[in-house]
Structures are given as structure tokens and as C-alpha cells.
Amino acid sequence: MKVLVINCGSSSLKYQLIDSESEEVLAKGLCERIGIDGRLVYQKEGCEKEITNAPMPTHKEGIQMVLDALVNDKTGAIKDLSEINAIGHRVVHGGEKFSGSVIVNDDMIQALEECTDLAPLHNPANLIGIRVCQELMPGVPMVGVFDTAFHQTMPPKAYLYGLPYEYYEKYGVRRYGFHGTSHSYVSKELARFLGLDINNCKLIVCHLGNGASVSAVMNGKCVDTSMGMTPLEGLVMGTRSGDIDPAIIEFISKKENLDLEGVMEVLNKKSGVYGLSKGLSSDFRDLGDAAENGNKYAAEALEVFSYHVLKTIGAYAAAMNGVDAIAFTAGIGENDPLVREMVVKNLGYLGVTLDEEKNKVRGKDTKISTEDSKVAVCVIPTNEELAICRETVALLK
Ligand code: ADP
């Protein structure tokens, strides 16, 4: 089967056309600046990237351009759109309604609309992607794969907040967790890579990208995760604060004369390692370079980030009463030996020892702990598009 995987954001859209049998990416790219001016990036497997600037007032023009590029005479990856057998959509928030991937139909769309309150920035964009594909590719089966679904196995003690219970009942205020497709994929890959039985092991997955989260996976099921009702909770991230004392919101609002929206903007876009480095960068490459050149704020930002990862690993080892293996994944987890070292060197109490030579690896399945380490620590690259493709095929079979 050829599966078109679509990840639709509010002003951008990433796509990959994947052959589900060979799991080869036939073409990939993104539409950027939708509603502003419009830019299509398209790359056929083994070819150069093509960049086209063209008006994209809405997602519809963007997706139409993607489809045109896929069947283009010269660099198209397929001859005819009928070769696309299915479409897999990444969907951010499925609330409690979706504990797994689902085939897109009217009921699913309605249930998804009901989750919009929980992710007002993301879900509407995902819905637009689904509707436009229905319009442009009528009759092609589609599947929704949710960022939250993998975490739906968490027990109440992990997902309830210490708030009036009515907020949970009335509004669904609880921990949902995100990056679920990645946590699910990486936990399975980690078990496979180490020869562990996924149904009988305790794993911790550290998804460290611009957004970052850790999850505890016991016997193949998520039992806790660091992001919450929204992706703002948990680790210190690129520009998001992660956990803070909730009273800071009122305090800063008064001191800086900001309304709630203004404070939330600071917590989402101006905090994290970006804020800690005094606005230097949210990119760990820049922070690493700056720290090496003596920038104290960049060095501290890296320490705060790593320390939060370290503490969360400790919490999840406690939550599962042990841990067999730990995975590092996503942009930072796969590519930043310094952050990994800052975390793993402090896991001696778990019997972990780091293999410093192996820790130099970037972006491929590798055990970075020594052979005699009691807990295996690995770099496992994530692949959310492939995971969405697999889910789509599994559901349609
Ligand atoms: P997201 O999907 O959340 O945008 P990614 O998983 O792509 O994030 O991770 C992006 C981050 O990964 C960048 O902000 C950067 O900090 C980090 N990163 C990417 N490559 C490297 C590298 N070679 N060394 C250190 N950090 C890196």
C-alpha cells in the first residue's frame, strides 16, 4: 500500500508518501506559510529538494500542490493519484474519546470536534487537513492517529490532578500526555533492539525535541508521562516553561502587567532554554556552542534541562518500581551527546554506566551504556510518520 501521511498545523503541513511494504519514503516535504504567502518543499526519494513559492491562501491550495507535485511528470513519485491507497492523519488531541487510531468517518469527525476545547490551537488545523483530503481525494480511506492515544492506559493516580474532581468530570481536566505516537514507536523499537519482551519489561522513553516529554512504559503500556492536559507541563523545553509553581502566573501577571493571555504567551513561547539563555536560542546546537565559549546562561540552561530529564527518569523508575531500559529520542535525544551524558552520568544509583565512546553516536539505534550496565540506555531514532503509516495500514487491513 502507498500511504500519504499528513501532519497538518495551523500555518504549515508536513507530508510523506510511504510504501508500507518496503517502508520506504517515496517523497516528502512540507507546505509553509499557509495563509501568509505560501511555499512548497517537495523531495522525491533520491532527488534534490524542490522549493516552489506560490500563493496558499488556505490548506486546500497547499494540499492540492502536494498532490500535483506527487504526480508531476518529471519528479513525481507516482503516476496517478489512484496509487495512493490511504491517508494517515496525525491528530494532536483525542481527549478520552480516542484510545487508539480510528478510521475517519462522520462520527469520528464529530467526536474530534468535541475535543477542540482541549487543543484549540492544534485540533482545528488537524480537522482542516482531514476535510480538505476528503474533498480532494474522495473515497480514499483515512485514519486518524492521535498524539494522546498511547497514554490512555495511564491509571487514575497518574492522570488525576489535585484539583476539585468536578473539573475532571465537567471539563475533562486531567493529564493526557502527548508525543504518544513517538513514545509507542520508540518503546517497541527499544524492546526489539535489546531483545526484551515488550509485554514483560519496564521502559523509560525520553522524547527530547523542541517539545520534550518522558514516559514510563510498563509491559508495553504507558503508565505515566510528563506532559499534561496540554503540552506545557513537564520538562523545561525549547521555549516552554514546563512545570512551574502555578502561583507564579498571578505573580508575574501583576509584576509585568500582563493579562492571562500575555502570561501564557510567555510560558509557551519565551520560556524554557530560550528564556533561560536570555533569548539566545532554543536550539541546543547554539546553546552547546555558546556554553563552550563561556556563556554562563547557556550553560545553566543546559544544566536545568538535563536536570529535569534526570529527575523525571528517577520518578518513573520509582513509579514502576524499577526500570530495564531507557531510550533517548527526537532532535536532542538522538543528536546531543552532551545532554545525554549530563543525564546518564547521574544514573549511577540505578547501576547505569555510560560508554562515552558509544555516546558520540548521532541518529541511529545504539546502546550507549556499557555491557555491564544494570540498565541498558539506548539512542533510538523516532519515526512518527512511519508509525502513522503502520497504524493506518493495520487499521484498514
Ligand atoms: P520538534 O519535532 O519538536 O520540532 P525535533 O525533534 O525536530 O523537534 O528537535 C528539534 C531540536 O533538536 C532542535 O531545536 C535542536 O535543539 C535539537 N537538535 C537537532 N540537531 C541537533 C544536534 N546535532 N545537536 C544538538 N541538538 C540538536
Coordinates of C-alpha atoms and ligand atoms in Angstrom, one line a residue:
M1 CA 0.0 0.0 0.0
K2 CA 1.0 3.6 -0.6
V3 CA 0.1 5.8 2.4
L4 CA 0.1 9.5 2.4
V5 CA 0.9 10.7 5.9
I6 CA -0.2 14.2 6.8
N7 CA 0.7 16.3 9.8
C8 CA -1.4 19.5 9.5
G9 CA -0.5 22.6 11.6
S10 CA -2.2 26.0 11.7
S11 CA 0.1 27.5 9.0
S12 CA 2.2 24.5 7.9
L13 CA 1.7 21.0 6.8
K14 CA 4.2 18.1 6.7
Y15 CA 3.7 15.1 4.4
Q16 CA 5.3 11.8 3.5
L17 CA 4.3 9.3 0.9
I18 CA 5.4 5.9 2.2
D19 CA 5.3 2.4 0.7
S20 CA 4.0 0.4 3.5
E21 CA 5.6 -2.9 2.3
S22 CA 9.1 -1.7 1.9
E23 CA 8.6 1.1 4.5
E24 CA 10.4 3.3 2.0
V25 CA 9.7 7.1 1.9
L26 CA 8.8 7.7 -1.8
A27 CA 8.5 11.5 -1.3
K28 CA 8.3 14.0 1.5
G29 CA 8.2 17.7 2.2
L30 CA 6.1 20.5 3.7
C31 CA 3.9 23.4 2.9
E32 CA 4.9 26.5 4.8
R33 CA 3.4 30.0 5.4
I34 CA -0.1 28.9 4.6
G35 CA -2.4 31.9 4.7
I36 CA 0.6 34.2 4.6
D37 CA 2.2 33.7 1.1
G38 CA 2.9 30.0 0.6
R39 CA 5.9 27.8 0.0
L40 CA 6.0 24.1 -1.0
V41 CA 9.0 22.0 -0.3
Y42 CA 9.0 18.7 -2.2
Q43 CA 11.6 16.0 -2.3
K44 CA 11.3 12.7 -4.2
E45 CA 13.4 9.9 -2.8
G46 CA 17.0 10.2 -4.1
C47 CA 16.4 13.6 -5.7
E48 CA 17.2 17.2 -4.8
K49 CA 14.7 19.2 -2.8
E50 CA 12.4 21.4 -4.9
I51 CA 11.1 24.7 -3.5
T52 CA 8.1 26.4 -5.1
N53 CA 6.8 29.7 -3.9
A54 CA 3.1 30.0 -4.8
P55 CA 0.0 31.5 -3.1
M56 CA -1.5 29.2 -0.5
P57 CA -4.4 31.2 1.0
T58 CA -5.7 28.0 2.7
H59 CA -4.7 24.5 3.4
K60 CA -6.7 23.4 0.3
E61 CA -4.3 25.0 -2.1
G62 CA -1.4 23.6 -0.1
I63 CA -2.6 20.0 -0.3
Q64 CA -3.5 20.4 -4.0
M65 CA 0.1 21.5 -4.7
V66 CA 1.4 18.4 -2.8
L67 CA -0.9 16.2 -4.9
D68 CA 0.2 17.9 -8.1
A69 CA 3.9 17.5 -7.1
L70 CA 3.4 13.8 -6.3
V71 CA 2.1 13.1 -9.9
N72 CA 4.4 15.7 -11.7
D73 CA 5.7 14.3 -15.0
K74 CA 9.3 14.8 -14.2
T75 CA 9.8 14.4 -10.4
G76 CA 6.5 12.8 -9.3
A77 CA 6.8 9.8 -7.0
I78 CA 3.7 8.2 -8.6
K79 CA 2.0 8.3 -12.0
D80 CA -1.6 8.7 -10.8
L81 CA -3.3 9.8 -7.6
S82 CA -5.2 6.5 -7.6
E83 CA -2.0 4.9 -6.5
I84 CA -2.5 6.5 -3.0
N85 CA -4.4 3.8 -1.1
A86 CA -4.8 5.5 2.2
I87 CA -4.2 8.7 4.1
G88 CA -2.9 8.8 7.7
H89 CA -3.5 12.0 9.7
R90 CA -1.6 13.0 12.8
V91 CA -4.2 14.4 15.3
V92 CA -3.0 16.1 18.4
H93 CA -5.7 15.7 21.0
G94 CA -8.1 12.8 21.2
G95 CA -9.2 13.5 24.8
E96 CA -10.7 10.4 26.4
K97 CA -12.7 9.6 23.3
F98 CA -9.8 8.0 21.4
S99 CA -7.5 5.4 23.0
G100 CA -6.3 4.2 19.6
S101 CA -6.2 5.1 16.0
V102 CA -9.5 5.2 14.2
I103 CA -10.9 5.2 10.7
V104 CA -12.1 8.7 9.7
N105 CA -15.9 8.9 9.3
D106 CA -18.6 11.4 10.3
D107 CA -18.8 10.1 13.9
M108 CA -15.1 10.4 14.3
I109 CA -15.1 13.9 12.9
Q110 CA -17.8 14.9 15.3
A111 CA -16.0 13.3 18.3
L112 CA -12.9 15.2 17.3
E113 CA -14.7 18.5 17.1
E114 CA -15.8 17.9 20.7
C115 CA -12.1 17.7 21.7
T116 CA -11.3 21.1 20.2
D117 CA -11.7 22.8 23.6
L118 CA -8.7 20.8 24.8
A119 CA -6.4 21.8 22.0
P120 CA -7.7 25.0 20.5
L121 CA -4.6 25.6 18.5
H122 CA -3.9 22.2 17.1
N123 CA -7.2 20.2 16.6
P124 CA -8.8 22.7 14.2
A125 CA -5.8 22.5 11.9
N126 CA -5.9 18.7 12.0
L127 CA -9.6 18.8 11.2
I128 CA -9.0 21.1 8.2
G129 CA -6.4 18.6 6.9
I130 CA -8.9 15.8 7.2
R131 CA -11.7 17.8 5.5
V132 CA -9.6 19.0 2.6
C133 CA -8.3 15.5 1.9
Q134 CA -11.9 14.3 1.9
E135 CA -12.7 16.9 -0.7
L136 CA -9.6 16.4 -2.9
M137 CA -9.3 12.6 -2.6
P138 CA -12.9 11.4 -2.2
G139 CA -13.2 7.7 -1.4
V140 CA -9.7 7.3 -0.2
P141 CA -9.8 5.7 3.3
M142 CA -8.3 7.8 6.0
V143 CA -7.1 7.1 9.5
G144 CA -6.6 9.5 12.5
V145 CA -3.6 8.7 14.7
F146 CA -3.7 10.6 18.0
D147 CA -0.8 12.1 20.0
T148 CA -2.7 11.3 23.2
A149 CA -3.9 7.8 22.4
F150 CA -0.9 5.8 23.7
H151 CA -1.2 7.5 27.1
Q152 CA -4.8 6.5 27.6
T153 CA -3.7 3.4 29.6
M154 CA -2.4 5.6 32.5
P155 CA -4.2 4.8 35.7
P156 CA -6.2 7.5 37.5
K157 CA -3.5 8.0 40.1
A158 CA -1.2 9.2 37.3
Y159 CA -3.7 11.2 35.3
L160 CA -5.7 13.0 38.0
Y161 CA -4.6 16.4 39.2
G162 CA -5.1 17.5 42.8
L163 CA -8.0 19.8 41.8
P164 CA -11.7 19.7 42.5
Y165 CA -12.9 16.4 41.0
E166 CA -15.8 18.2 39.2
Y167 CA -13.2 19.9 36.9
Y168 CA -12.3 16.4 35.6
E169 CA -15.9 15.4 35.3
K170 CA -17.2 18.6 33.8
Y171 CA -14.3 19.7 31.6
G172 CA -12.0 16.8 31.3
V173 CA -9.2 18.5 33.2
R174 CA -6.6 15.6 33.6
R175 CA -3.3 14.5 32.3
Y176 CA -3.5 13.3 28.7
G177 CA 0.2 13.4 27.5
F178 CA 1.5 14.0 24.0
H179 CA 4.1 12.6 21.6
G180 CA 2.2 9.3 22.1
T181 CA 3.0 8.0 18.6
S182 CA 6.7 8.5 19.3
H183 CA 6.6 7.0 22.8
S184 CA 4.7 4.0 21.4
Y185 CA 7.0 3.5 18.4
V186 CA 10.3 4.1 20.4
S187 CA 9.3 1.8 23.3
K188 CA 8.6 -1.0 20.8
E189 CA 11.8 -0.4 18.9
L190 CA 13.8 -0.3 22.2
A191 CA 12.4 -3.6 23.3
R192 CA 13.1 -5.1 19.9
F193 CA 16.6 -3.7 19.7
L194 CA 17.5 -5.1 23.1
G195 CA 15.7 -8.4 22.6
L196 CA 13.3 -7.7 25.5
D197 CA 9.7 -8.9 25.7
I198 CA 7.7 -5.7 25.3
N199 CA 4.9 -7.4 27.4
N200 CA 7.2 -8.0 30.3
C201 CA 9.6 -5.1 30.8
K202 CA 9.9 -1.6 32.3
L203 CA 11.0 1.1 29.9
I204 CA 11.5 4.9 30.1
V205 CA 11.4 6.9 26.9
C206 CA 12.9 10.4 26.8
H207 CA 11.5 12.2 23.7
L208 CA 13.7 15.3 23.7
G209 CA 12.9 17.7 20.9
N210 CA 11.7 21.2 20.7
G211 CA 8.8 19.9 22.7
A212 CA 10.0 17.3 25.2
S213 CA 8.4 14.6 27.3
V214 CA 9.3 11.4 29.2
S215 CA 7.1 8.4 29.5
A216 CA 7.1 5.3 31.7
V217 CA 6.1 2.2 29.7
M218 CA 5.4 -1.0 31.7
N219 CA 4.6 -4.2 29.8
G220 CA 4.0 -2.2 26.6
K221 CA 1.5 0.2 28.2
C222 CA 2.1 3.8 29.2
V223 CA 1.7 4.2 33.0
D224 CA 2.8 7.8 33.2
T225 CA 4.0 10.7 31.1
S226 CA 5.4 14.2 31.8
M227 CA 3.1 16.3 29.6
G228 CA -0.3 17.1 31.0
M229 CA -3.6 18.3 29.8
T230 CA -1.6 20.4 27.4
P231 CA 2.0 20.1 26.1
L232 CA 3.1 22.9 28.5
E233 CA 3.6 20.6 31.5
G234 CA 6.6 18.6 32.5
L235 CA 10.2 19.1 31.3
V236 CA 11.8 22.5 30.6
M237 CA 11.6 22.7 26.8
G238 CA 12.8 24.8 23.8
T239 CA 10.6 27.7 24.6
R240 CA 8.0 26.2 27.0
S241 CA 8.5 26.5 30.8
G242 CA 7.4 23.0 31.7
D243 CA 6.5 22.7 35.4
I244 CA 6.4 25.8 37.5
D245 CA 4.7 26.9 40.7
P246 CA 1.2 27.8 39.5
A247 CA 1.2 30.8 41.8
I248 CA 3.9 32.4 39.5
I249 CA 1.2 33.0 36.9
E250 CA -0.6 35.5 39.2
F251 CA 2.7 37.0 40.5
I252 CA 4.1 37.7 37.0
S253 CA 0.8 38.9 35.8
K254 CA 0.9 41.6 38.4
K255 CA 4.6 42.5 38.2
E256 CA 4.7 42.7 34.4
N257 CA 1.2 44.0 34.0
L258 CA 0.2 41.1 31.7
D259 CA -3.2 39.6 31.3
L260 CA -3.7 35.8 31.3
E261 CA -3.1 35.5 27.6
G262 CA 0.1 37.5 27.9
V263 CA 1.4 35.3 30.7
M264 CA 0.5 32.1 28.7
E265 CA 2.4 33.5 25.7
V266 CA 5.5 33.9 27.9
L267 CA 5.2 30.4 29.3
N268 CA 4.7 28.9 25.8
K269 CA 7.0 31.0 23.6
K270 CA 9.5 32.9 25.7
S271 CA 10.5 30.4 28.4
G272 CA 12.3 27.1 28.5
V273 CA 16.0 27.1 27.5
Y274 CA 15.3 30.1 25.3
G275 CA 14.2 32.2 28.2
L276 CA 16.9 30.8 30.5
S277 CA 19.6 31.7 27.9
K278 CA 18.2 35.3 27.9
G279 CA 16.8 34.8 24.4
L280 CA 20.0 33.4 22.9
S281 CA 18.4 30.4 21.3
S282 CA 16.0 27.4 21.8
D283 CA 18.3 25.3 19.6
F284 CA 20.6 23.0 21.5
R285 CA 23.4 23.4 18.9
D286 CA 23.6 27.1 19.6
L287 CA 23.4 26.6 23.3
G288 CA 26.1 24.0 23.3
D289 CA 28.4 26.3 21.3
A290 CA 27.7 29.3 23.5
A291 CA 28.2 27.2 26.7
E292 CA 31.6 26.1 25.3
N293 CA 32.5 29.7 24.7
G294 CA 31.8 30.6 28.3
N295 CA 28.2 31.8 28.1
K296 CA 27.0 31.2 31.7
Y297 CA 23.3 31.4 30.8
A298 CA 23.5 28.9 28.0
A299 CA 25.5 26.5 30.3
E300 CA 22.9 26.9 33.0
A301 CA 20.0 26.3 30.6
L302 CA 21.6 23.0 29.5
E303 CA 22.0 22.0 33.1
V304 CA 18.4 22.9 34.1
F305 CA 17.1 21.0 31.0
S306 CA 19.2 17.9 31.8
Y307 CA 18.4 18.0 35.5
H308 CA 14.7 17.9 34.8
V309 CA 15.1 14.9 32.5
L310 CA 17.2 13.2 35.2
K311 CA 14.6 13.9 37.9
T312 CA 11.8 12.6 35.7
I313 CA 13.7 9.3 35.0
G314 CA 14.1 8.9 38.8
A315 CA 10.4 9.5 39.3
Y316 CA 9.4 6.9 36.7
A317 CA 11.9 4.3 37.9
A318 CA 10.1 4.8 41.3
A319 CA 6.7 4.7 39.7
M320 CA 7.4 1.4 38.0
N321 CA 9.5 0.0 41.0
G322 CA 12.4 -0.5 38.6
V323 CA 13.5 0.0 35.0
D324 CA 15.1 -2.3 32.5
A325 CA 16.0 0.1 29.7
I326 CA 16.0 3.8 28.9
A327 CA 15.7 5.4 25.4
F328 CA 16.7 8.8 24.1
T329 CA 15.0 10.0 21.0
A330 CA 13.9 13.1 18.9
G331 CA 16.2 16.0 17.8
I332 CA 18.1 16.4 21.1
G333 CA 17.9 12.8 22.3
E334 CA 19.2 11.5 19.1
N335 CA 21.9 14.1 18.4
D336 CA 23.2 15.7 21.5
P337 CA 25.8 13.6 23.3
L338 CA 26.4 16.3 25.9
V339 CA 22.8 16.4 27.2
R340 CA 22.7 12.5 27.3
E341 CA 26.0 12.5 29.2
M342 CA 24.7 15.1 31.7
V343 CA 21.7 12.8 32.4
V344 CA 23.2 9.3 32.2
K345 CA 26.3 10.1 34.3
N346 CA 24.0 10.8 37.2
L347 CA 22.1 7.5 37.0
G348 CA 24.8 5.5 38.8
Y349 CA 22.4 4.7 41.6
L350 CA 20.4 2.6 39.1
G351 CA 23.6 0.8 38.2
V352 CA 23.9 2.6 34.9
T353 CA 27.3 3.2 33.4
L354 CA 27.8 5.3 30.2
D355 CA 30.0 4.1 27.4
E356 CA 31.5 7.5 26.5
E357 CA 32.8 6.4 23.1
K358 CA 29.4 4.9 22.0
N359 CA 27.6 8.0 23.4
K360 CA 29.2 10.0 20.5
V361 CA 26.6 8.4 18.1
R362 CA 24.0 10.5 16.3
G363 CA 20.7 9.3 14.9
K364 CA 21.0 5.5 14.9
D365 CA 19.9 2.6 17.1
T366 CA 22.8 2.3 19.6
K367 CA 23.4 1.1 23.1
I368 CA 25.3 3.9 24.8
S369 CA 25.6 2.1 28.2
T370 CA 28.4 -0.3 28.9
E371 CA 27.9 -4.1 28.6
D372 CA 27.9 -4.5 32.4
S373 CA 25.4 -1.6 33.0
K374 CA 22.4 -2.9 35.0
V375 CA 20.0 -0.8 33.0
A376 CA 20.5 -0.5 29.2
V377 CA 20.5 3.0 27.8
C378 CA 20.0 3.4 24.1
V379 CA 19.6 6.0 21.4
I380 CA 16.5 5.0 19.3
P381 CA 15.6 7.4 16.5
T382 CA 11.9 8.1 16.4
N383 CA 9.9 7.9 13.2
E384 CA 6.4 9.3 13.8
E385 CA 5.5 9.2 10.1
L386 CA 6.3 5.5 9.8
A387 CA 4.4 4.8 12.9
I388 CA 1.4 6.6 11.5
C389 CA 1.7 4.7 8.2
R390 CA 1.9 1.4 10.1
E391 CA -1.2 2.3 12.2
T392 CA -3.1 3.3 9.1
V393 CA -2.3 0.0 7.3
A394 CA -3.1 -2.1 10.4
L395 CA -6.5 -0.5 10.8
L396 CA -7.5 -0.8 7.2
K397 CA -6.5 -4.4 6.8
Ligands
ADP1 P1 10.2 19.1 17.1 O1 9.7 18.0 16.2 O2 9.6 19.1 18.5 O3 10.2 20.4 16.4 P2 12.8 17.8 16.9 O4 12.6 16.5 17.5 O5 13.0 18.0 15.4 O6 11.7 18.9 17.5 O7 14.1 18.5 17.6 C1 14.5 19.8 17.3 C2 15.6 20.2 18.2 O8 16.6 19.2 18.2 C3 16.3 21.5 17.8 O9 15.7 22.6 18.4 C4 17.7 21.3 18.3 O10 17.7 21.9 19.6 C5 17.9 19.8 18.5 N1 18.9 19.3 17.6 C6 18.8 18.9 16.3 N2 20.0 18.5 15.9 C7 20.9 18.6 16.9 C8 22.3 18.4 17.0 N3 23.1 17.9 16.0 N4 22.9 18.7 18.3 C9 22.1 19.1 19.3 N5 20.8 19.4 19.2 C10 20.2 19.1 18.0

